[in-house]
Short mmCIF file of C-alpha atoms and ligand atoms in Angstrom, two decimals:
data_model
loop_
_atom_site.label_atom_id
_atom_site.label_comp_id
_atom_site.label_asym_id
_atom_site.label_seq_id
_atom_site.Cartn_x
_atom_site.Cartn_y
_atom_site.Cartn_z
CA MET A 1 68.37 0.49 -41.14
CA VAL A 2 67.56 -2.63 -43.09
CA ARG A 3 64.38 -3.28 -41.08
CA THR A 4 63.12 0.27 -41.47
CA ARG A 5 63.48 0.10 -45.16
CA LEU A 6 61.61 -3.25 -45.27
CA MET A 7 58.67 -1.87 -43.32
CA ALA A 8 58.49 1.26 -45.43
CA ALA A 9 58.18 -0.82 -48.65
CA PRO A 10 57.55 -4.47 -47.87
CA SER A 11 57.69 -6.86 -50.83
CA ARG A 12 54.95 -9.44 -51.30
CA GLY A 13 57.35 -12.19 -50.41
CA ARG A 14 58.27 -10.56 -47.09
CA VAL A 15 54.58 -10.17 -46.05
CA ARG A 16 53.84 -13.79 -46.81
CA TRP A 17 56.84 -14.83 -44.68
CA MET A 18 55.50 -12.84 -41.76
CA ASN A 19 52.11 -14.56 -42.08
CA VAL A 20 53.87 -17.91 -41.97
CA MET A 21 55.59 -16.85 -38.76
CA ARG A 22 52.27 -15.88 -37.18
CA THR A 23 50.78 -19.25 -38.00
CA GLY A 24 53.80 -20.82 -36.39
CA VAL A 25 53.23 -18.96 -33.17
CA LEU A 26 49.61 -20.10 -33.03
CA HIS A 27 50.75 -23.68 -33.38
CA LEU A 28 53.08 -23.26 -30.46
CA LEU A 29 50.28 -21.90 -28.25
CA LEU A 30 48.13 -24.93 -29.06
CA LEU A 31 51.02 -27.21 -28.25
CA SER A 32 51.53 -25.47 -24.94
CA ALA A 33 47.85 -25.97 -24.03
CA CYS A 34 48.34 -29.67 -24.80
CA LEU A 35 51.40 -29.75 -22.55
CA GLY A 36 49.15 -28.50 -19.61
CA GLN A 37 47.65 -31.96 -19.50
CA ASP A 38 51.08 -33.30 -18.83
CA PRO A 39 51.27 -34.74 -15.28
CA GLU A 40 54.59 -33.03 -14.69
CA ASP A 41 52.99 -29.59 -15.04
CA TRP A 42 49.80 -29.88 -12.94
CA GLN A 43 51.91 -30.92 -10.02
CA TYR A 44 53.04 -27.31 -9.93
CA GLU A 45 49.44 -26.15 -9.52
CA GLU A 46 49.09 -27.90 -6.17
CA CYS A 47 49.13 -25.49 -3.20
CA LYS A 48 48.09 -22.54 -5.37
CA LEU A 49 44.74 -20.85 -4.80
CA SER A 50 41.98 -22.10 -7.07
CA ARG A 51 40.06 -18.87 -6.65
CA SER A 52 40.73 -15.52 -8.27
CA GLY A 53 41.05 -12.25 -6.38
CA PRO A 54 43.59 -10.96 -3.90
CA PRO A 55 46.15 -13.40 -2.51
CA ALA A 56 45.22 -12.83 1.15
CA THR A 57 42.01 -14.26 2.53
CA ILE A 58 40.22 -11.56 4.56
CA VAL A 59 37.26 -12.25 6.83
CA ALA A 60 35.51 -10.40 9.67
CA ILE A 61 34.01 -11.69 12.90
CA ASP A 62 32.48 -10.06 15.93
CA GLU A 63 34.48 -9.76 19.08
CA GLU A 64 33.40 -12.22 21.78
CA SER A 65 32.48 -14.78 19.15
CA PRO A 66 32.09 -18.22 20.73
CA ASN A 67 34.64 -21.00 20.43
CA GLY A 68 34.31 -22.91 17.18
CA THR A 69 33.00 -19.97 15.14
CA LEU A 70 33.66 -20.68 11.46
CA LEU A 71 36.24 -18.21 10.15
CA VAL A 72 36.92 -19.50 6.64
CA GLU A 73 34.72 -22.19 5.12
CA ASN A 74 37.27 -23.29 2.53
CA MET A 75 40.74 -21.93 1.82
CA GLN A 76 40.33 -23.00 -1.87
CA ILE A 77 43.87 -24.33 -2.12
CA ASN A 78 44.50 -26.78 -4.97
CA GLY A 79 45.18 -30.29 -3.71
CA VAL A 80 44.03 -33.06 -1.43
CA ALA A 81 45.26 -32.73 2.14
CA GLU A 82 44.09 -36.05 3.59
CA GLY A 83 43.67 -39.68 2.67
CA PRO A 84 45.58 -42.04 0.38
CA ASP A 85 45.43 -39.61 -2.59
CA ARG A 86 47.03 -36.86 -0.55
CA THR A 87 48.96 -34.33 -2.67
CA ILE A 88 49.44 -31.53 -0.14
CA SER A 89 49.70 -31.08 3.60
CA LEU A 90 48.37 -28.03 5.43
CA SER A 91 49.40 -26.48 8.72
CA LEU A 92 49.24 -23.10 10.45
CA ARG A 93 52.15 -20.71 10.94
CA ASP A 94 52.31 -17.56 13.08
CA ASN A 95 49.23 -18.76 14.95
CA HIS A 96 49.90 -16.56 17.98
CA ASP A 97 48.03 -17.65 21.10
CA PHE A 98 46.40 -20.44 19.05
CA TRP A 99 43.39 -18.31 18.13
CA VAL A 100 42.86 -20.31 14.94
CA ILE A 101 42.17 -24.02 14.39
CA LEU A 102 42.65 -25.59 10.94
CA ASP A 103 40.75 -28.59 9.65
CA PRO A 104 43.01 -29.76 6.76
CA ALA A 105 40.44 -32.16 5.26
CA THR A 106 37.91 -29.38 4.56
CA GLN A 107 40.45 -26.54 4.52
CA ALA A 108 38.23 -24.77 7.05
CA LEU A 109 39.42 -22.39 9.80
CA TYR A 110 37.68 -22.05 13.17
CA LEU A 111 38.05 -19.72 16.11
CA ASN A 112 39.65 -21.19 19.23
CA SER A 113 38.38 -19.11 22.14
CA THR A 114 38.24 -21.94 24.62
CA GLY A 115 38.35 -20.51 28.12
CA ARG A 116 38.90 -16.91 27.02
CA VAL A 117 37.20 -13.99 25.32
CA LEU A 118 38.17 -12.50 21.99
CA ASP A 119 38.02 -8.88 23.17
CA ARG A 120 38.64 -5.99 20.82
CA ASP A 121 38.52 -3.39 23.60
CA PRO A 122 41.16 -2.46 26.16
CA PRO A 123 43.10 -4.05 27.71
CA SER A 124 43.22 -6.92 25.17
CA TYR A 125 42.98 -4.80 22.02
CA ILE A 126 42.66 -7.78 19.67
CA GLN A 127 41.55 -5.93 16.57
CA SER A 128 42.77 -8.46 14.02
CA ILE A 129 44.36 -11.89 13.84
CA VAL A 130 46.77 -12.78 11.05
CA VAL A 131 47.89 -16.35 10.40
CA GLN A 132 49.61 -18.14 7.53
CA VAL A 133 48.25 -21.37 6.13
CA GLN A 134 51.33 -23.28 5.09
CA CYS A 135 50.84 -25.64 2.17
CA THR A 136 53.51 -28.23 1.35
CA ASN A 137 53.29 -29.73 -2.09
CA GLU A 138 53.94 -33.39 -1.34
CA LEU A 139 54.58 -34.22 -5.03
CA ILE A 140 57.46 -31.84 -5.62
CA GLY A 141 58.28 -30.60 -2.12
CA THR A 142 57.60 -26.89 -2.59
CA VAL A 143 55.99 -24.75 0.14
CA ILE A 144 53.53 -21.85 -0.30
CA LEU A 145 52.17 -19.60 2.48
CA HIS A 146 48.66 -18.20 2.26
CA GLU A 147 47.87 -15.28 4.51
CA VAL A 148 44.56 -15.11 6.36
CA ARG A 149 43.48 -11.84 7.97
CA ILE A 150 40.68 -11.98 10.50
CA VAL A 151 39.27 -8.55 11.29
CA VAL A 152 37.67 -8.41 14.72
CA ARG A 153 34.52 -6.24 14.60
CA ASP A 154 33.47 -4.16 17.58
CA ARG A 155 30.34 -5.11 19.48
CA ASN A 156 28.69 -2.70 21.87
CA ASP A 157 29.74 -4.78 24.84
CA ASN A 158 30.70 -1.91 27.14
CA ALA A 159 28.49 0.67 28.78
CA PRO A 160 29.54 4.29 29.23
CA HIS A 161 31.21 4.99 32.54
CA PHE A 162 31.34 8.32 34.38
CA GLN A 163 34.76 9.30 35.66
CA GLN A 164 33.23 10.61 38.88
CA PRO A 165 30.31 9.24 40.87
CA ARG A 166 28.80 12.72 41.09
CA TYR A 167 29.44 16.23 39.87
CA TYR A 168 28.98 19.59 41.54
CA VAL A 169 28.59 23.19 40.57
CA ALA A 170 27.52 26.34 42.43
CA ILE A 171 25.95 29.26 40.60
CA SER A 172 24.53 32.63 41.53
CA GLU A 173 20.78 32.98 41.56
CA LEU A 174 21.28 36.01 39.32
CA THR A 175 22.77 33.88 36.49
CA PRO A 176 21.01 34.84 33.26
CA VAL A 177 18.88 32.23 31.47
CA GLY A 178 20.88 30.68 28.62
CA THR A 179 24.18 30.71 30.50
CA THR A 180 26.28 27.54 30.39
CA ILE A 181 26.55 26.67 34.05
CA PHE A 182 28.46 23.39 33.81
CA SER A 183 30.92 22.04 31.28
CA GLY A 184 32.64 19.51 33.51
CA PHE A 185 32.17 16.65 31.06
CA SER A 186 34.64 18.05 28.55
CA GLY A 187 38.03 16.50 27.98
CA ASN A 188 37.11 12.94 28.97
CA ASN A 189 36.04 14.05 32.45
CA GLY A 190 32.49 12.96 31.78
CA ALA A 191 31.50 9.51 30.62
CA THR A 192 33.77 7.35 28.50
CA ASP A 193 33.10 4.12 26.65
CA ILE A 194 35.92 1.86 25.51
CA ASP A 195 33.96 0.50 22.56
CA ASP A 196 34.96 1.59 19.11
CA GLY A 197 33.28 4.05 16.74
CA PRO A 198 29.67 5.00 17.50
CA ASN A 199 29.55 2.26 20.14
CA GLY A 200 32.03 4.37 22.10
CA GLN A 201 30.61 7.84 21.39
CA ILE A 202 28.71 9.52 24.19
CA GLU A 203 25.54 11.60 24.26
CA TYR A 204 24.26 13.33 27.39
CA THR A 205 20.65 13.99 28.29
CA ILE A 206 18.87 15.25 31.40
CA GLN A 207 16.44 12.78 32.91
CA TYR A 208 13.39 13.44 35.01
CA ASN A 209 14.22 13.22 38.71
CA PRO A 210 11.16 12.24 40.76
CA LYS A 211 12.94 13.52 43.85
CA ASP A 212 13.51 16.90 42.23
CA PRO A 213 10.73 17.34 39.68
CA THR A 214 11.74 20.83 38.54
CA ALA A 215 15.37 19.96 37.74
CA ASN A 216 14.72 18.75 34.20
CA ARG A 217 12.91 21.92 33.19
CA THR A 218 15.31 24.29 34.94
CA PHE A 219 18.37 22.95 33.11
CA ASP A 220 18.99 21.73 29.60
CA ILE A 221 21.71 20.08 27.53
CA PRO A 222 21.22 21.61 24.09
CA LEU A 223 24.26 19.94 22.47
CA THR A 224 24.05 16.31 23.53
CA LEU A 225 27.55 15.41 22.25
CA PHE A 226 29.18 18.07 24.45
CA GLY A 227 27.05 17.68 27.54
CA SER A 228 27.33 21.27 28.72
CA VAL A 229 24.45 22.19 31.00
CA VAL A 230 22.62 25.41 30.29
CA LEU A 231 20.27 27.33 32.58
CA ARG A 232 16.77 27.32 31.12
CA GLU A 233 14.70 29.06 33.79
CA ARG A 234 15.34 31.86 36.25
CA LEU A 235 16.60 30.79 39.67
CA ASN A 236 15.40 32.08 43.00
CA TYR A 237 17.53 31.35 46.03
CA GLU A 238 14.68 32.27 48.34
CA GLU A 239 12.69 29.34 46.86
CA ILE A 240 15.16 26.62 45.86
CA THR A 241 18.76 26.46 46.97
CA ARG A 242 19.76 23.11 45.47
CA TYR A 243 18.92 21.06 42.38
CA LEU A 244 19.74 17.41 41.77
CA VAL A 245 20.04 17.00 38.02
CA ILE A 246 20.16 13.41 36.77
CA ILE A 247 22.26 13.18 33.64
CA GLN A 248 22.30 10.10 31.50
CA ALA A 249 25.11 9.17 29.15
CA ASN A 250 24.33 6.78 26.33
CA ASP A 251 26.53 5.47 23.56
CA ARG A 252 25.50 5.84 19.95
CA ALA A 253 25.20 2.23 18.84
CA PRO A 254 23.43 2.31 15.46
CA SER A 255 20.50 0.36 16.78
CA GLN A 256 18.62 2.17 19.54
CA SER A 257 17.98 -1.10 21.39
CA ASP A 258 21.72 -1.89 21.57
CA ARG A 259 22.57 1.39 23.28
CA ARG A 260 23.98 1.25 26.76
CA THR A 261 23.68 3.93 29.42
CA ALA A 262 25.04 5.25 32.69
CA THR A 263 23.72 8.01 34.90
CA THR A 264 25.22 10.49 37.29
CA THR A 265 23.90 13.30 39.45
CA LEU A 266 24.92 16.89 38.98
CA THR A 267 24.29 18.85 42.18
CA VAL A 268 23.64 22.51 41.46
CA ASP A 269 23.79 24.78 44.46
CA VAL A 270 22.16 28.15 44.04
CA LEU A 271 24.10 30.93 45.69
CA ASP A 272 22.42 33.97 47.04
CA GLY A 273 22.86 36.89 44.73
CA ASP A 274 22.87 40.29 46.42
CA ASP A 275 19.42 41.18 45.25
CA LEU A 276 17.85 42.19 48.60
CA GLY A 277 19.06 45.04 50.79
CA PRO A 278 20.05 44.77 54.45
CA MET A 279 17.41 45.18 57.12
CA PHE A 280 17.42 46.24 60.77
CA LEU A 281 16.52 43.69 63.41
CA PRO A 282 14.15 42.86 64.81
CA CYS A 283 12.04 43.05 61.68
CA THR A 284 8.30 43.39 61.76
CA LEU A 285 7.03 42.87 58.22
CA VAL A 286 4.71 45.47 56.78
CA GLY A 287 1.55 43.61 55.77
CA ASN A 288 2.21 40.96 53.14
CA THR A 289 5.49 42.43 51.93
CA ARG A 290 9.14 41.69 52.47
CA ASP A 291 9.63 45.16 54.00
CA CYS A 292 10.23 45.77 57.70
CA SER A 293 8.40 48.47 59.66
CA PRO A 294 10.63 51.31 60.85
CA ILE A 295 12.26 50.46 64.14
CA THR A 296 13.20 52.73 67.03
CA TYR A 297 16.24 52.14 69.23
CA LEU A 298 16.52 53.78 72.62
CA ALA A 299 19.44 54.83 74.83
CA SER A 300 19.61 56.98 77.97
CA VAL A 301 22.62 58.91 79.21
CA LEU A 302 23.04 60.43 82.63
CA GLU A 303 23.90 64.09 82.36
CA LEU A 304 27.53 65.03 82.78
CA THR A 305 28.68 61.42 82.64
CA GLU A 306 32.28 60.96 81.53
CA PRO A 307 32.34 58.95 78.26
CA ASN A 308 34.86 56.46 79.70
CA LYS A 309 32.29 55.48 82.31
CA THR A 310 29.42 54.73 79.98
CA ASN A 311 30.78 53.66 76.60
CA PRO A 312 29.52 51.96 74.67
CA LEU A 313 26.07 53.27 75.37
CA ASN A 314 23.47 50.70 76.26
CA VAL A 315 20.98 50.72 73.37
CA THR A 316 17.79 48.65 73.44
CA PRO A 317 17.34 46.65 71.43
CA PRO A 318 20.95 46.60 70.27
CA ILE A 319 21.43 48.16 66.89
CA GLN A 320 21.78 45.32 64.46
CA ALA A 321 21.14 44.68 60.78
CA VAL A 322 21.47 41.66 58.51
CA ASP A 323 21.74 41.23 54.83
CA GLN A 324 18.55 39.62 53.56
CA ASP A 325 20.63 37.60 51.16
CA ARG A 326 21.76 35.68 54.14
CA ASN A 327 24.21 33.34 52.55
CA ILE A 328 26.16 34.99 49.83
CA GLN A 329 28.90 32.71 48.56
CA PRO A 330 31.79 32.76 48.61
CA PRO A 331 32.00 34.54 51.97
CA SER A 332 34.69 36.85 50.64
CA GLU A 333 32.01 38.33 48.41
CA ARG A 334 29.61 38.73 51.29
CA PRO A 335 29.40 42.48 51.77
CA GLY A 336 30.20 43.82 55.22
CA ILE A 337 27.34 45.67 56.83
CA LEU A 338 28.30 49.23 57.63
CA TYR A 339 26.50 51.57 60.02
CA SER A 340 26.55 55.32 60.16
CA ILE A 341 24.53 58.23 61.51
CA LEU A 342 22.81 59.71 58.50
CA ILE A 343 21.45 62.81 60.17
CA GLY A 344 20.50 63.99 63.65
CA LYS A 345 18.69 66.61 65.68
CA PRO A 346 19.92 68.88 67.06
CA ALA A 347 22.68 69.40 64.56
CA SER A 348 25.36 69.43 67.27
CA TYR A 349 24.79 65.66 67.72
CA ALA A 350 28.07 65.05 65.95
CA GLU A 351 29.99 66.60 68.84
CA TYR A 352 28.42 64.14 71.30
CA PHE A 353 27.95 60.86 69.50
CA SER A 354 29.71 58.53 67.15
CA LEU A 355 28.65 55.18 65.84
CA ASN A 356 31.16 52.40 65.21
CA ARG A 357 30.83 51.62 61.51
CA THR A 358 31.26 47.89 61.92
CA THR A 359 29.93 47.07 65.40
CA ALA A 360 27.15 49.69 65.60
CA GLU A 361 28.32 50.57 69.11
CA LEU A 362 27.10 54.04 70.03
CA MET A 363 29.80 56.07 71.74
CA LEU A 364 29.46 59.19 73.81
CA LEU A 365 32.16 61.69 72.93
CA LYS A 366 31.78 64.19 75.75
CA PRO A 367 29.52 64.79 78.78
CA ILE A 368 26.11 66.29 78.03
CA ASP A 369 24.64 69.16 79.98
CA ARG A 370 20.90 68.53 80.46
CA GLU A 371 20.39 72.32 80.61
CA LEU A 372 21.43 72.42 76.96
CA TYR A 373 20.05 69.15 75.56
CA ARG A 374 17.30 66.82 76.69
CA ARG A 375 16.95 64.67 73.66
CA PHE A 376 18.82 63.69 70.48
CA ASP A 377 17.18 62.00 67.50
CA LEU A 378 19.61 60.16 65.30
CA VAL A 379 18.73 58.49 61.99
CA ILE A 380 20.90 55.45 61.51
CA LYS A 381 21.78 54.17 58.13
CA VAL A 382 23.01 50.72 57.21
CA HIS A 383 24.37 49.64 53.91
CA SER A 384 26.15 46.62 52.52
C1 NAG B 1 36.41 -25.15 20.40
O1 NAG B 1 36.14 -25.22 19.02
C2 NAG B 1 36.90 -26.19 18.32
C3 NAG B 1 36.63 -26.01 16.85
O2 NAG B 1 35.26 -26.17 16.56
C4 NAG B 1 36.55 -27.56 18.83
O3 NAG B 1 37.34 -28.50 18.18
C5 NAG B 1 36.80 -27.61 20.33
O4 NAG B 1 36.39 -28.84 20.84
C6 NAG B 1 36.06 -26.50 21.03
N1 NAG B 1 36.43 -26.48 22.43
C7 NAG B 1 35.52 -26.57 23.39
C8 NAG B 1 36.01 -26.54 24.79
O5 NAG B 1 34.32 -26.68 23.14
C1 NAG B 2 43.23 -23.26 22.00
O1 NAG B 2 43.80 -22.22 22.78
C2 NAG B 2 44.37 -22.65 23.98
C3 NAG B 2 44.94 -21.42 24.67
O2 NAG B 2 43.92 -20.66 25.23
C4 NAG B 2 45.45 -23.65 23.77
O3 NAG B 2 45.93 -24.08 25.02
C5 NAG B 2 44.90 -24.82 22.98
O4 NAG B 2 45.94 -25.68 22.67
C6 NAG B 2 44.28 -24.32 21.70
N1 NAG B 2 43.69 -25.42 20.99
C7 NAG B 2 44.05 -25.73 19.76
C8 NAG B 2 43.36 -26.89 19.17
O5 NAG B 2 44.89 -25.08 19.17
C1 NAG B 3 10.66 16.72 32.58
O1 NAG B 3 10.30 15.39 32.80
C2 NAG B 3 8.91 15.14 32.76
C3 NAG B 3 8.68 13.69 33.13
O2 NAG B 3 9.37 12.85 32.25
C4 NAG B 3 8.39 15.47 31.37
O3 NAG B 3 7.00 15.29 31.34
C5 NAG B 3 8.71 16.91 31.05
O4 NAG B 3 8.33 17.18 29.72
C6 NAG B 3 10.19 17.16 31.22
N1 NAG B 3 10.44 18.57 31.02
C7 NAG B 3 11.24 19.01 30.07
C8 NAG B 3 11.32 20.48 29.94
O5 NAG B 3 11.85 18.26 29.34
C1 NAG B 4 37.88 59.15 82.73
O1 NAG B 4 38.19 60.39 82.07
C2 NAG B 4 38.34 61.47 82.96
C3 NAG B 4 38.54 62.74 82.16
O2 NAG B 4 39.38 62.57 81.01
C4 NAG B 4 39.53 61.17 83.88
O3 NAG B 4 39.72 62.20 84.81
C5 NAG B 4 39.30 59.85 84.62
O4 NAG B 4 40.43 59.49 85.36
C6 NAG B 4 38.97 58.72 83.64
N1 NAG B 4 38.57 57.56 84.40
C7 NAG B 4 39.03 56.33 84.10
C8 NAG B 4 38.53 55.20 84.95
O5 NAG B 4 39.83 56.14 83.20
C1 NAG B 5 34.87 49.70 66.04
O1 NAG B 5 34.91 48.51 66.77
C2 NAG B 5 35.93 47.62 66.40
C3 NAG B 5 35.74 46.32 67.13
O2 NAG B 5 35.61 46.53 68.51
C4 NAG B 5 37.27 48.30 66.71
O3 NAG B 5 38.32 47.45 66.33
C5 NAG B 5 37.36 49.59 65.96
O4 NAG B 5 38.55 50.29 66.31
C6 NAG B 5 36.17 50.46 66.25
N1 NAG B 5 36.19 51.65 65.40
C7 NAG B 5 36.28 52.88 65.85
C8 NAG B 5 36.29 53.98 64.85
O5 NAG B 5 36.34 53.10 67.08
#
């Protein structure tokens, strides 16, 4: 209450008193600056950092740095750590595995990798080293810890590695251009690289294979990060049944010259699609085509012979057909060849003959009277 009223209407005398107080405070500040020169007080400054900035000292070095690599040039701790005028003593704490060496005289830190490798990658996984520089103030006996964080940077010291020595896929010759025919590199089943960041990222490309010169134009990897293989040109089983596609994996180290690679072979077997019909054997090609000339099979039957004495009838050459797509895979998809009598003359042939659908054996059904029939013409059909 009293103060409020004074501020609302201060008298001249009151203002002057406040000015006097302010002058007093300034005097005290000056005095305090003078006291800083007092030996008693600077002793407290020993062991503190002389630099500004964050309390921890943070540096970065490459993995695999050689022994003796300078980590910190000068810790910038107030005090003298050696000699007759020594005011502080320095030592290391939490120096696990002795990775760090301290030179107290210069306050420098060095890497100790004698007889071992500072490896950031598996299985070591040393991604940072943290130690404490312990400073004991020898004048007043206090102790201060200064943290040092050493970040271990990745180097591209590992090449990609394929999980399998080779890869395999089988595709139909009828596969349309543009189809993804292989995605076996997904989910870490392709190449991996234990380096970090881009040094561990993989790109896939198809290389020219001198032993299979058409492979690199028949297949393509449009998205290099995924590595899926896409068909680029039509296949033809009758011309090429197997491709050996050389696939290279490289990491993505920022500098092209640092990139490391590995290669594998993708074997692509072309499976016969059912694009050609069956044909009767033996086949005599018509001119320059893939078509066979019509073939005639012959069989003779003695008149009045009992079927059980002559079946199956002896046909020359034996009735036989093959699928021209000789090797359809898998075999379960290979169509069975089926035979039948399409038509015959005279029309009563069906009473006398039957053809086994699967074996093409011609069977006599009942004895034939030569007075009635001298000749039958049967047209045989095969389909698959
Ligand atoms: C490793 O480096 C430290 C610090 O520079 C050095 O004192 C030491 O002799 C070195 N060790 C070897 C085997 O060179
Ligand atoms: C350096 O590290 C090795 C362990 O590999 C240790 O035996 C040796 O004492 C360390 N040297 C120093 C100076 O700390
Ligand atoms: C395949 O490799 C050869 C040789 O390196 C190259 O000349 C050709 O352009 C490549 N083809 C494709 C489609 O990349
Ligand atoms: C053949 O069939 C005829 C008529 O059906 C029969 O009489 C005969 O015993 C059979 N012969 C043989 C060897 O089975
Ligand atoms: C065709 O021949 C096969 C193999 O000999 C046989 O198992 C099958 O029963 C025959 N079919 C007919 C309709 O006689």
